[in-house]
CSV table of C-alpha atoms and ligand atoms in Angstrom, one decimal:
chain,number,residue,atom,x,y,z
M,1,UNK,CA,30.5,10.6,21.5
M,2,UNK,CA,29.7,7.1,20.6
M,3,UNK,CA,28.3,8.1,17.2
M,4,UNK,CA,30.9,11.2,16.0
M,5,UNK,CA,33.9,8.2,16.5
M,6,UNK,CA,31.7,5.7,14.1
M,7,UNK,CA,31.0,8.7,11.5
M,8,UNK,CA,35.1,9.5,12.0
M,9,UNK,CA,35.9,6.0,10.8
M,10,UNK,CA,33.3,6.1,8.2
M,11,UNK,CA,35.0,9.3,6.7
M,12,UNK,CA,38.1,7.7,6.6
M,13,UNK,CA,36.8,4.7,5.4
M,14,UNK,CA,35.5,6.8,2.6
M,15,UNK,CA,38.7,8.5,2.0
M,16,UNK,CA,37.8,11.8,3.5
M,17,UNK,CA,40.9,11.9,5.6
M,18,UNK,CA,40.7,15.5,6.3
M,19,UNK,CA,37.2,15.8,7.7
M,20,UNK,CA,38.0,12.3,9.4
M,21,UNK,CA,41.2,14.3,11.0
M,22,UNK,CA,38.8,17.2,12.1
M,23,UNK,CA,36.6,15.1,13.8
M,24,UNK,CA,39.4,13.1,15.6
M,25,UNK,CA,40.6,16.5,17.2
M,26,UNK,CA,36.6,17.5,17.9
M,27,UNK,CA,36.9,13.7,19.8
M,28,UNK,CA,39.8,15.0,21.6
M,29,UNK,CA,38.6,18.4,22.7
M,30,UNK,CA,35.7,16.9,23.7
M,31,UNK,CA,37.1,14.4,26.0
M,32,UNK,CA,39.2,16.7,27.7
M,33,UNK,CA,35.9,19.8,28.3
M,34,UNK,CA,34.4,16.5,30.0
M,35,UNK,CA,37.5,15.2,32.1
M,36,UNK,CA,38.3,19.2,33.2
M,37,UNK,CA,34.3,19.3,34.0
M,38,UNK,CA,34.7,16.5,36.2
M,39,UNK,CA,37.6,17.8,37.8
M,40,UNK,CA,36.3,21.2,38.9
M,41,UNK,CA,32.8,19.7,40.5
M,42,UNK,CA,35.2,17.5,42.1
M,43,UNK,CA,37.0,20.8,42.9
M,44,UNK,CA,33.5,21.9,44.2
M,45,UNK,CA,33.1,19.7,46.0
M,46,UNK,CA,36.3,19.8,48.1
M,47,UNK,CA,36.4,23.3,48.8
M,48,UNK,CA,33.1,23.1,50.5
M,49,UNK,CA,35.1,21.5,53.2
M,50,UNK,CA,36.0,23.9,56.0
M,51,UNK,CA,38.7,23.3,58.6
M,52,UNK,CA,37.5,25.2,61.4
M,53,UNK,CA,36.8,24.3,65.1
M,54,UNK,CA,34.1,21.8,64.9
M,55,UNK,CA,31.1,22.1,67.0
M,56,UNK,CA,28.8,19.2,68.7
M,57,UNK,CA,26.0,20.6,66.6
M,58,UNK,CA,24.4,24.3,66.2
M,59,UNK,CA,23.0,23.6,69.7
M,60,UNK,CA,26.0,22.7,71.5
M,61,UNK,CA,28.5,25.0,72.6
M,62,UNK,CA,30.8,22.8,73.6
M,63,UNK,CA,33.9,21.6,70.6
M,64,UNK,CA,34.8,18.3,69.2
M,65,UNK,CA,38.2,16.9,70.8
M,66,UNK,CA,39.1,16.8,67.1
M,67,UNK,CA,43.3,15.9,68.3
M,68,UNK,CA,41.1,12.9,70.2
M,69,UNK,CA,39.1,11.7,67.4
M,70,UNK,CA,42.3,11.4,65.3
M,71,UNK,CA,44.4,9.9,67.5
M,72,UNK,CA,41.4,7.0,68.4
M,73,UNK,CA,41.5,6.8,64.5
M,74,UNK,CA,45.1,6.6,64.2
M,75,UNK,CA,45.3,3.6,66.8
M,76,UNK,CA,41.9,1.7,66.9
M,77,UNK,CA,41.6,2.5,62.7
M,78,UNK,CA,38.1,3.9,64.3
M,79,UNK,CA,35.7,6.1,66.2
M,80,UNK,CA,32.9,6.6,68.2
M,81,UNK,CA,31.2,9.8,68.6
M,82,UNK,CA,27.8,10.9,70.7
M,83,UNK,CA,25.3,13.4,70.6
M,84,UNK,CA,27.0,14.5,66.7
M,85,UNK,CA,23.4,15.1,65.3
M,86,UNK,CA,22.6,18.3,67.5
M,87,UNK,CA,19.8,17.6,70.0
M,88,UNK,CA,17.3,19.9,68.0
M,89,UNK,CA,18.3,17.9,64.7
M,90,UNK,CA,17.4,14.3,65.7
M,91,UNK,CA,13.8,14.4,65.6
M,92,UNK,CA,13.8,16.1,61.6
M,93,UNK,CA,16.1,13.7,60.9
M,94,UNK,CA,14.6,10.5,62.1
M,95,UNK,CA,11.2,11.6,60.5
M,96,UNK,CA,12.7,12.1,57.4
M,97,UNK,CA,14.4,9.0,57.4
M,98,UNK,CA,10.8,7.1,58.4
M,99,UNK,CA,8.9,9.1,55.4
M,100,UNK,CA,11.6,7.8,53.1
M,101,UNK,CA,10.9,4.3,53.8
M,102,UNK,CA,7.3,4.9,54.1
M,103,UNK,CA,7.5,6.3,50.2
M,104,UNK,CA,8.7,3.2,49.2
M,105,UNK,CA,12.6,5.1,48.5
M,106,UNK,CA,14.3,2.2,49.9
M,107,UNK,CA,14.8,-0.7,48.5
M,108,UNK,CA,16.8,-4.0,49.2
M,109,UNK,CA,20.7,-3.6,49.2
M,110,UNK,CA,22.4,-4.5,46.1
M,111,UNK,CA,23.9,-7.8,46.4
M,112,UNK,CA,22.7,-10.5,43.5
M,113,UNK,CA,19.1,-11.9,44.3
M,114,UNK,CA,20.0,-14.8,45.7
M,115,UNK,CA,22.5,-14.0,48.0
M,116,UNK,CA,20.9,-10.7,48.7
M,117,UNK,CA,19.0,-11.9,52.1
M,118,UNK,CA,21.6,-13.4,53.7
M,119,UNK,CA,24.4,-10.8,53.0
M,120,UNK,CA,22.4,-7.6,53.6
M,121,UNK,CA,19.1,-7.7,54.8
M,122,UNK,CA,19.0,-3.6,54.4
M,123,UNK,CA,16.8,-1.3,52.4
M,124,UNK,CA,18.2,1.7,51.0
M,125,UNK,CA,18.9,4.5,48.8
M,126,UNK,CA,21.6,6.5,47.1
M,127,UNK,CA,21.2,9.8,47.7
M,128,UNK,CA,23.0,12.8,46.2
M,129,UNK,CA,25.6,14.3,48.2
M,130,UNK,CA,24.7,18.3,47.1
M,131,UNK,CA,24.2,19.2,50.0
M,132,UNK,CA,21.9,21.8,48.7
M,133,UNK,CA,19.8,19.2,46.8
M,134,UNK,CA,18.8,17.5,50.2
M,135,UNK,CA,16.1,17.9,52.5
M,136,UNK,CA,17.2,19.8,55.5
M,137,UNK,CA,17.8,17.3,58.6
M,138,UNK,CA,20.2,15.8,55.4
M,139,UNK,CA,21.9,18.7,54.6
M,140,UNK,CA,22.9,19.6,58.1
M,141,UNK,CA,24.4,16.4,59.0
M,142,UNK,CA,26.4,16.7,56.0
M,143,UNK,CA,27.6,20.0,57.0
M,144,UNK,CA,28.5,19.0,60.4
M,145,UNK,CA,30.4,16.1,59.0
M,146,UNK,CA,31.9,18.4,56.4
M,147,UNK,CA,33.6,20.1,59.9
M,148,UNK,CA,34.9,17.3,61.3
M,149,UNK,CA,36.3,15.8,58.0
M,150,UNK,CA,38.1,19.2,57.1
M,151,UNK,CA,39.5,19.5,61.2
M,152,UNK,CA,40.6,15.9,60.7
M,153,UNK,CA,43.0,17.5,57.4
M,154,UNK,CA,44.6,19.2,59.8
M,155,UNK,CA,45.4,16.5,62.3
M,156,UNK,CA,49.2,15.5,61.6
M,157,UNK,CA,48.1,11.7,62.9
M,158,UNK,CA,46.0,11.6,60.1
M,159,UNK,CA,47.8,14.1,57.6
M,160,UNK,CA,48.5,10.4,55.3
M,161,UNK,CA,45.0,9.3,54.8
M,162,UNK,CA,43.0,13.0,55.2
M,163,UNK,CA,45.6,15.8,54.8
M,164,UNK,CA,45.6,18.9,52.2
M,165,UNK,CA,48.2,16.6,49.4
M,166,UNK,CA,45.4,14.3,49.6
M,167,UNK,CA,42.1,16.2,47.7
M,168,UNK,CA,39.1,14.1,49.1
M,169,UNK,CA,35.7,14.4,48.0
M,170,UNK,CA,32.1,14.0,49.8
M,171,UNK,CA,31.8,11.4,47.4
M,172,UNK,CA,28.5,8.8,48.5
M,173,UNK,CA,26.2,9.0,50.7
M,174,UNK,CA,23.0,5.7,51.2
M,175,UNK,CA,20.0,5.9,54.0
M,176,UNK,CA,19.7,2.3,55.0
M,177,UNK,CA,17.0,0.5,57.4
M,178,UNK,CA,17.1,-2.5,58.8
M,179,UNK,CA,13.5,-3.6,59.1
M,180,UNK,CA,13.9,-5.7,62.2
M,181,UNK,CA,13.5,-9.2,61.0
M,182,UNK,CA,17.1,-9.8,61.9
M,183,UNK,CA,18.5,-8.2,59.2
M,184,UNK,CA,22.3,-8.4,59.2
M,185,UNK,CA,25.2,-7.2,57.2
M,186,UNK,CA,27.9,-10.1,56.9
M,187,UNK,CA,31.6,-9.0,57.6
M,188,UNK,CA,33.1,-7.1,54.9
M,189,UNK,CA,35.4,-4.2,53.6
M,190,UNK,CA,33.8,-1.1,52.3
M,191,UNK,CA,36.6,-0.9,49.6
M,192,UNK,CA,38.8,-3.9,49.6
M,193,UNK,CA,40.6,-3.3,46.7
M,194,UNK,CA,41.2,0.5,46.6
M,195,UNK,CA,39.0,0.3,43.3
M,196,UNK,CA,36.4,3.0,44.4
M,197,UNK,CA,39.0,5.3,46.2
M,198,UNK,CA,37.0,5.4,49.1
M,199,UNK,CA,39.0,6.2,52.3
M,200,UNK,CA,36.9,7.3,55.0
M,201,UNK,CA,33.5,6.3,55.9
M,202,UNK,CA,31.2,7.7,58.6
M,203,UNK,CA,27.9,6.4,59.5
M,204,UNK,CA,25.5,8.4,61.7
M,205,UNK,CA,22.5,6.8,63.5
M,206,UNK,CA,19.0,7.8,63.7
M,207,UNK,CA,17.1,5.2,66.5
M,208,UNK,CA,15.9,6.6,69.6
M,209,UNK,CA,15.4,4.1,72.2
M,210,UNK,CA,18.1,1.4,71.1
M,211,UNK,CA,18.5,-1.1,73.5
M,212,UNK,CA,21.1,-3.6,73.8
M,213,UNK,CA,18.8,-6.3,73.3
M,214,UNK,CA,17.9,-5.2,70.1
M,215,UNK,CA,21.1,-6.7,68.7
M,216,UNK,CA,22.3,-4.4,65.1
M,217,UNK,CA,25.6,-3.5,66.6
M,218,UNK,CA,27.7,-2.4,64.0
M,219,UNK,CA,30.9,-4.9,65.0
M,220,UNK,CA,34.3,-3.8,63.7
M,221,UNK,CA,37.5,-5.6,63.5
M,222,UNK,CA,40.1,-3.8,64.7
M,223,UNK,CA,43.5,-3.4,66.3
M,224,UNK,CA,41.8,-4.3,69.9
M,225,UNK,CA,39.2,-6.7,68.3
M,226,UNK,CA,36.0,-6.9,68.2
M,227,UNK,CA,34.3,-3.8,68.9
M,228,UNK,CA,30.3,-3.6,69.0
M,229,UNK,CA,28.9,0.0,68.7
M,230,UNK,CA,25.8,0.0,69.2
M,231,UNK,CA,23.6,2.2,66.6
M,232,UNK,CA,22.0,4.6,69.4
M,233,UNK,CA,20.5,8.0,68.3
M,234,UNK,CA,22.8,10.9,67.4
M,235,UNK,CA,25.9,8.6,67.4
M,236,UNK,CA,28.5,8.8,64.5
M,237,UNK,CA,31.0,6.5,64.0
M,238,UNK,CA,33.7,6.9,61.3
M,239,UNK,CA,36.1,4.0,60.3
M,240,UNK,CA,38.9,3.4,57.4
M,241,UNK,CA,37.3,2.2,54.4
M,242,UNK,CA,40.0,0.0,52.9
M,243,UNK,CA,40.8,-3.4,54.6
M,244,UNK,CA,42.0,-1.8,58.1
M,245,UNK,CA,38.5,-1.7,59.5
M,246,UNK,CA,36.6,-5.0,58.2
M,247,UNK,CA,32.8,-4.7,59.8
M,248,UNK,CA,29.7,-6.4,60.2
M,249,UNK,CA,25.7,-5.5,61.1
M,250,UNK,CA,24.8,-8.0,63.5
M,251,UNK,CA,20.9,-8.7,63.3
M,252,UNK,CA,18.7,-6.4,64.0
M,253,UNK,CA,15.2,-7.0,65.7
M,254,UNK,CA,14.1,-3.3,65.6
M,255,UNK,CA,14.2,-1.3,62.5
M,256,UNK,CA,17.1,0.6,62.4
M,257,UNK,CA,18.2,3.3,60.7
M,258,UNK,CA,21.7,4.9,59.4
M,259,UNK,CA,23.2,7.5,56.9
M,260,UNK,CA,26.4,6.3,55.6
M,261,UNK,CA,28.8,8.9,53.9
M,262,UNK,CA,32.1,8.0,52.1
M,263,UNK,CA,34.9,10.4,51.5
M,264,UNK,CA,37.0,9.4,48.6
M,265,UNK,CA,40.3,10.1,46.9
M,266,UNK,CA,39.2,12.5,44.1
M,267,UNK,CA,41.8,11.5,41.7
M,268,UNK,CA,41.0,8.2,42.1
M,269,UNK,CA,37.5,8.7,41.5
M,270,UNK,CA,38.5,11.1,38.5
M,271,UNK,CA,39.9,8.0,37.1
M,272,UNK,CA,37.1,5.3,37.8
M,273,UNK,CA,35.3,7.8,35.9
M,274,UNK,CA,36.8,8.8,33.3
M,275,UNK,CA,37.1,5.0,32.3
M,276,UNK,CA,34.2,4.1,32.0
H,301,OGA,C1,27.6,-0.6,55.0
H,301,OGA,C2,27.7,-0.9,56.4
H,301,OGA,C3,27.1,-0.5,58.7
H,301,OGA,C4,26.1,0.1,59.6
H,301,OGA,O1,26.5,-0.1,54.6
H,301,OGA,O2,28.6,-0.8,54.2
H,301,OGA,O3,28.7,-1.5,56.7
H,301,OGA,O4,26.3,0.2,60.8
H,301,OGA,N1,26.9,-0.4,57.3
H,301,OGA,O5,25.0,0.4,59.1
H,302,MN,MN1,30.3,-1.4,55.2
C-alpha cells in the first residue's frame, strides 16, 4: 500500500497526472476490499454466537440460570459461575494448559521490563480465538462461553452492554500462569479508556485443589466491595471491562492457571483497526 501511494506521488511529481489519478482510485478501492474484509470476519465471527438455552457443559443436564447471571451482572457489575468447564473437560484442559507452559509458550506479561515483576508476575500467551484453530479442551470452553454470551444478548438487564444493536465480537483470548512465587496482578481496568472496545471479560480457571491458603484470589471492586473469588477448577467468572469492575491478582503461592476471553464492540475494533 505503502509503496503504490509513494509511486502515486512520484507520477504526479512527474506530471503524469492521469496514471497518478488511476492509482489514487486503485488506493481507494483497495482500502475499502480491506475495511469490508475486516468487517465480514468480524461478521464471522459474531454470528458464531448462538442464543440458545445454555448448558453447564456437554455433561450436565442441568441449564444456566442465565436471568440470574444477568441480573448478578447488572447489580454487582460481576459474576461467579461453578462447575462451567463440564466435569469430563477439566482434566484436557488443565493438561493442555501445563504442556503449554512446559513448551516454553508462555512468557512474562507485557508490562515494560522494569516494572514488569511488580505489576504482573504472569506468563502467558495470546492465543487465536478461531475456535477451530485451537486444541480441543480450548475450543470447547470457547463454545460454551459462546452460549452464555449469546443467552446474555437476550437478557433485557443487560440488552445496553450485550444486546443484538450492539454487534460484539470473540475478540481476545490469553492463557496465563502464575508460577507460584507470589505472583500478583496490581489493581487495574481491563479497558480504562474505552480504547480497545472491550466490554465483557470472562476468565475461566484451570487449578484443581485450590486452597484458600494459596492466596491468587482474583479481588474485584465492585458495587458491595471487595470481592475475592477464589480461582478454583471449573469456575468462570465474567466482569465489565471498562472502569465498573477494577480488579487485582492477589499473590499466588501455587501456580495457577486461567483463560481469559474478551468480548468487544466490533465497530469499535473495526476502527482501532482500520487506523492503524
Ligand atoms: C488480566 C486479569 C485476572 C485473573 O489478565 O487482565 O486481570 O484472575 N486476570 O487471572
Ligand atoms: Mn484484568
Amino acid at each position: 500500500m505503502h509503496s503504490i501511494t509513494a509511486e502515486a506521488d512520484s507520477l504526479r511529481d512527474a506530471g503524469m497526472v492521469g496514471h497518478h489519478q488511476e492509482l489514487v482510485s486503485q488506493i481507494e478501492h483497495l482500502r475499502e476490499q480491506r475495511a469490508e474484509c475486516l468487517q465480514s470476519s468480524i461478521r464471522r465471527s459474531a454470528s458464531r454466537i448462538k442464543p440458545s438455552a445454555v448448558r453447564l457443559g456437554p455433561s450436565s443436564s442441568s441449564l444456566w440460570d442465565v436471568a440470574a447471571v444477568a441480573a448478578e451482572l447488572k447489580r454487582e457489575h460481576c459474576c461467579v459461575i461453578d462447575d462451567f468447564v463440564g466435569a469430563d473437560e477439566a482434566a484436557p484442559l488443565r493438561e493442555h494448559l501445563g504442556s503449554m507452559r512446559s513448551s516454553g509458550a508462555l512468557k512474562p506479561g507485557e508490562v515494560s521490563a522494569g516494572l514488569q515483576q511488580q505489576r504482573r508476575g504472569d506468563l502467558m500467551a495470546w492465543v487465536s480465538t478461531e475456535a477451530g484453530a485451537q486444541a480441543p479442551p480450548l475450543r470447547a470452553l470457547l463454545h460454551s462461553i459462546d452460549r452464555l454470551v449469546g443467552a446474555l444478548g437476550q437478557q433485557p438487564l443487560v440488552a445496553d452492554d450485550l444486546g443484538p444493536q450492539r454487534m460484539l465480537c470473540r475478540h481476545e483470548m490469553q492463557v496465563t500462569c502464575y508460577p507460584g512465587n507470589g505472583a500478583r496482578y496490581v489493581k487495574h481496568v481491563d479497558d480504562p479508556h474505552g480504547s480497545r472496545g472491550r466490554v465483557l471479560t470472562l476468565i475461566a480457571y484451570s487449578n484443581p485443589r485450590w486452597e484458600p491458603g494459596h492466596g491468587g484470589a482474583l479481588r474485584l471492586h465492585v458495587p458491595s466491595g471487595a470481592r475475592d473469588v477464589e480461582p478454583r477448577d471449573r469456575r468462570l467468572v465474567l466482569f465489565w471491562s471498562d472502569a465498573r469492575a477494577p480488579h487485582e491478582v492477589l499473590p499466588a503461592h501455587r501456580e495457577r492457571y486461567a483463560v481469559s476471553v474478551w468480548f468487544s464492540d466490533a465497530q469499535a475494533v473495526a476502527a482501532g483497526a482500520a487506523s492503524k
